[in-house]
């Protein structure tokens, strides 16, 4: 059997607070529950999906750099760093791994400072506004992208 393709899902700052944090915006599911769904969906589709969360920009950059040469695709919700982090953008460019950007909320319906993403133009695509279902869409989109590229 072919070796499972490795995918990494990165959750940025404050996403460890899911379930408690502004549930009217982000829903009631916890990060553990979301990670179980993600890894389960990956496994049933022959993907080896790992997950990582950090509140620290440098830790996220270190993790992206570690992906070089062993991870086939990255799904990332950079949280608030979406709107500010040139460092995360540069890390993604440095490893040359396809990235799908995801947000639980529709960032374009919210404050104007959330409308700008530092990674949207270097991502394969962006999923925004579908809550936790967005992660299922992102896994499907990554599988489709990897099998057609
Ligand atoms: C978010 C949207 C960001 O603007 C915010 O800072 C987050 C979560 C989302 O998933 O909707 O932390 O990335």
CSV table of C-alpha atoms and ligand atoms in Angstrom, one decimal:
chain,number,residue,atom,x,y,z
A,1,UNK,CA,0.0,0.0,0.0
A,2,UNK,CA,1.2,3.5,-0.8
A,3,UNK,CA,2.5,5.5,2.2
A,4,UNK,CA,0.0,7.9,3.6
A,5,UNK,CA,0.7,11.5,2.6
A,6,UNK,CA,1.5,13.7,5.6
A,7,UNK,CA,-0.6,16.8,6.1
A,8,UNK,CA,-0.2,19.3,8.9
A,9,UNK,CA,-3.0,21.4,10.3
A,10,UNK,CA,-1.8,24.5,12.2
A,11,UNK,CA,-4.0,26.4,14.6
A,12,UNK,CA,-2.8,29.9,15.6
A,13,UNK,CA,-3.3,32.0,18.7
A,14,UNK,CA,-6.4,31.7,20.9
A,15,UNK,CA,-7.8,28.7,19.0
A,16,UNK,CA,-6.9,26.6,22.0
A,17,UNK,CA,-9.8,28.6,23.6
A,18,UNK,CA,-12.4,27.3,21.1
A,19,UNK,CA,-15.6,26.2,22.9
A,20,UNK,CA,-15.2,28.9,25.5
A,21,UNK,CA,-14.1,31.8,23.2
A,22,UNK,CA,-16.9,34.0,21.7
A,23,UNK,CA,-19.1,30.9,20.9
A,24,UNK,CA,-21.5,33.1,18.9
A,25,UNK,CA,-18.7,33.6,16.4
A,26,UNK,CA,-16.6,30.5,16.7
A,27,UNK,CA,-19.1,27.8,17.8
A,28,UNK,CA,-19.1,25.5,20.7
A,29,UNK,CA,-16.7,22.7,19.5
A,30,UNK,CA,-13.4,22.5,21.3
A,31,UNK,CA,-10.1,22.3,19.6
A,32,UNK,CA,-9.7,18.6,20.7
A,33,UNK,CA,-13.0,17.8,19.1
A,34,UNK,CA,-12.1,19.5,15.9
A,35,UNK,CA,-8.7,17.8,15.8
A,36,UNK,CA,-10.4,14.4,16.3
A,37,UNK,CA,-12.7,15.1,13.3
A,38,UNK,CA,-9.8,16.3,11.2
A,39,UNK,CA,-7.5,13.3,11.9
A,40,UNK,CA,-10.4,10.9,11.5
A,41,UNK,CA,-11.4,12.3,8.1
A,42,UNK,CA,-7.8,12.2,7.0
A,43,UNK,CA,-7.3,8.6,8.1
A,44,UNK,CA,-10.4,7.4,6.3
A,45,UNK,CA,-9.0,9.0,3.2
A,46,UNK,CA,-5.5,7.6,3.5
A,47,UNK,CA,-3.9,10.8,4.8
A,48,UNK,CA,-1.7,11.1,7.9
A,49,UNK,CA,-2.9,14.3,9.4
A,50,UNK,CA,-1.0,15.9,12.3
A,51,UNK,CA,-2.2,18.9,14.2
A,52,UNK,CA,-0.4,21.7,16.0
A,53,UNK,CA,-1.5,24.8,18.0
A,54,UNK,CA,0.5,27.7,19.3
A,55,UNK,CA,-0.2,31.1,20.6
A,56,UNK,CA,3.3,32.2,19.6
A,57,UNK,CA,4.3,33.4,16.2
A,58,UNK,CA,7.9,32.1,16.4
A,59,UNK,CA,6.7,28.6,17.4
A,60,UNK,CA,4.4,28.6,14.3
A,61,UNK,CA,7.3,29.7,12.1
A,62,UNK,CA,9.5,26.9,13.6
A,63,UNK,CA,6.8,24.3,12.9
A,64,UNK,CA,6.4,25.5,9.3
A,65,UNK,CA,10.2,25.2,8.8
A,66,UNK,CA,10.2,21.7,10.2
A,67,UNK,CA,7.7,20.7,7.5
A,68,UNK,CA,10.4,21.1,4.8
A,69,UNK,CA,10.9,17.8,3.0
A,70,UNK,CA,8.4,15.7,5.0
A,71,UNK,CA,5.0,17.3,4.9
A,72,UNK,CA,3.0,17.4,1.6
A,73,UNK,CA,0.5,20.1,2.5
A,74,UNK,CA,-0.3,22.6,5.3
A,75,UNK,CA,-3.8,23.7,6.3
A,76,UNK,CA,-3.5,26.8,8.5
A,77,UNK,CA,-5.8,29.0,10.5
A,78,UNK,CA,-3.3,31.6,11.6
A,79,UNK,CA,-5.9,33.3,13.9
A,80,UNK,CA,-5.0,37.0,14.4
A,81,UNK,CA,-1.6,36.5,12.8
A,82,UNK,CA,-3.5,36.2,9.5
A,83,UNK,CA,-3.7,39.9,9.4
A,84,UNK,CA,-0.2,40.8,10.7
A,85,UNK,CA,2.4,38.2,10.1
A,86,UNK,CA,4.9,38.7,7.4
A,87,UNK,CA,7.0,36.1,9.3
A,88,UNK,CA,4.5,33.3,8.8
A,89,UNK,CA,4.1,34.4,5.1
A,90,UNK,CA,7.9,34.2,4.6
A,91,UNK,CA,8.1,30.8,6.4
A,92,UNK,CA,5.4,29.4,4.0
A,93,UNK,CA,7.3,30.7,1.0
A,94,UNK,CA,10.6,29.3,2.3
A,95,UNK,CA,9.3,25.7,2.5
A,96,UNK,CA,7.5,25.8,-0.8
A,97,UNK,CA,4.7,23.5,0.5
A,98,UNK,CA,1.0,24.1,-0.7
A,99,UNK,CA,-1.0,25.9,1.9
A,100,UNK,CA,-4.8,26.1,2.4
A,101,UNK,CA,-5.9,29.0,4.6
A,102,UNK,CA,-9.0,28.5,6.7
A,103,UNK,CA,-11.1,30.6,9.1
A,104,UNK,CA,-14.0,29.6,11.1
A,105,UNK,CA,-15.7,32.9,10.7
A,106,UNK,CA,-16.2,34.8,7.5
A,107,UNK,CA,-13.4,37.4,7.9
A,108,UNK,CA,-14.9,39.6,5.2
A,109,UNK,CA,-18.1,40.1,7.2
A,110,UNK,CA,-16.2,41.4,10.2
A,111,UNK,CA,-14.1,44.4,11.2
A,112,UNK,CA,-12.1,45.9,8.3
A,113,UNK,CA,-8.8,45.0,10.0
A,114,UNK,CA,-9.7,41.3,9.4
A,115,UNK,CA,-10.3,41.7,5.7
A,116,UNK,CA,-6.6,41.7,4.9
A,117,UNK,CA,-4.8,38.3,5.0
A,118,UNK,CA,-1.0,38.3,4.7
A,119,UNK,CA,-1.1,34.8,3.2
A,120,UNK,CA,-4.2,34.7,0.9
A,121,UNK,CA,-2.2,35.5,-2.2
A,122,UNK,CA,0.3,32.7,-1.6
A,123,UNK,CA,-2.2,30.1,-0.6
A,124,UNK,CA,-3.7,27.5,-2.9
A,125,UNK,CA,-7.1,28.9,-1.7
A,126,UNK,CA,-9.0,30.1,1.3
A,127,UNK,CA,-12.0,28.8,3.2
A,128,UNK,CA,-13.8,31.3,5.4
A,129,UNK,CA,-17.1,31.3,7.2
A,130,UNK,CA,-18.2,27.6,7.4
A,131,UNK,CA,-17.2,27.0,11.1
A,132,UNK,CA,-15.7,23.6,11.8
A,133,UNK,CA,-17.1,22.2,8.6
A,134,UNK,CA,-14.5,24.4,6.9
A,135,UNK,CA,-11.8,22.0,8.2
A,136,UNK,CA,-13.6,19.1,6.4
A,137,UNK,CA,-13.7,21.1,3.2
A,138,UNK,CA,-10.0,21.9,3.7
A,139,UNK,CA,-9.0,18.3,3.9
A,140,UNK,CA,-11.1,17.5,0.8
A,141,UNK,CA,-9.5,20.4,-1.0
A,142,UNK,CA,-6.0,19.4,0.0
A,143,UNK,CA,-6.6,15.8,-1.1
A,144,UNK,CA,-7.9,17.0,-4.4
A,145,UNK,CA,-5.1,19.4,-4.9
A,146,UNK,CA,-2.4,16.9,-4.1
A,147,UNK,CA,-3.9,14.2,-6.3
A,148,UNK,CA,-4.1,16.6,-9.3
A,149,UNK,CA,-0.7,18.3,-8.8
B,1,LIG,C1,-10.1,33.5,12.8
B,1,LIG,C2,-10.4,35.0,12.3
B,1,LIG,C3,-9.3,35.9,12.9
B,1,LIG,O1,-9.6,37.3,12.5
B,1,LIG,C4,-9.3,35.9,14.4
B,1,LIG,O2,-8.3,36.7,14.9
B,1,LIG,C5,-9.2,34.5,14.9
B,1,LIG,C6,-9.9,33.4,14.3
B,1,LIG,C7,-11.2,32.6,12.4
B,1,LIG,O3,-11.0,31.4,12.4
B,1,LIG,O4,-12.4,33.0,12.0
B,1,LIG,O5,-8.5,34.2,15.9
B,1,LIG,O6,-8.9,33.1,12.1
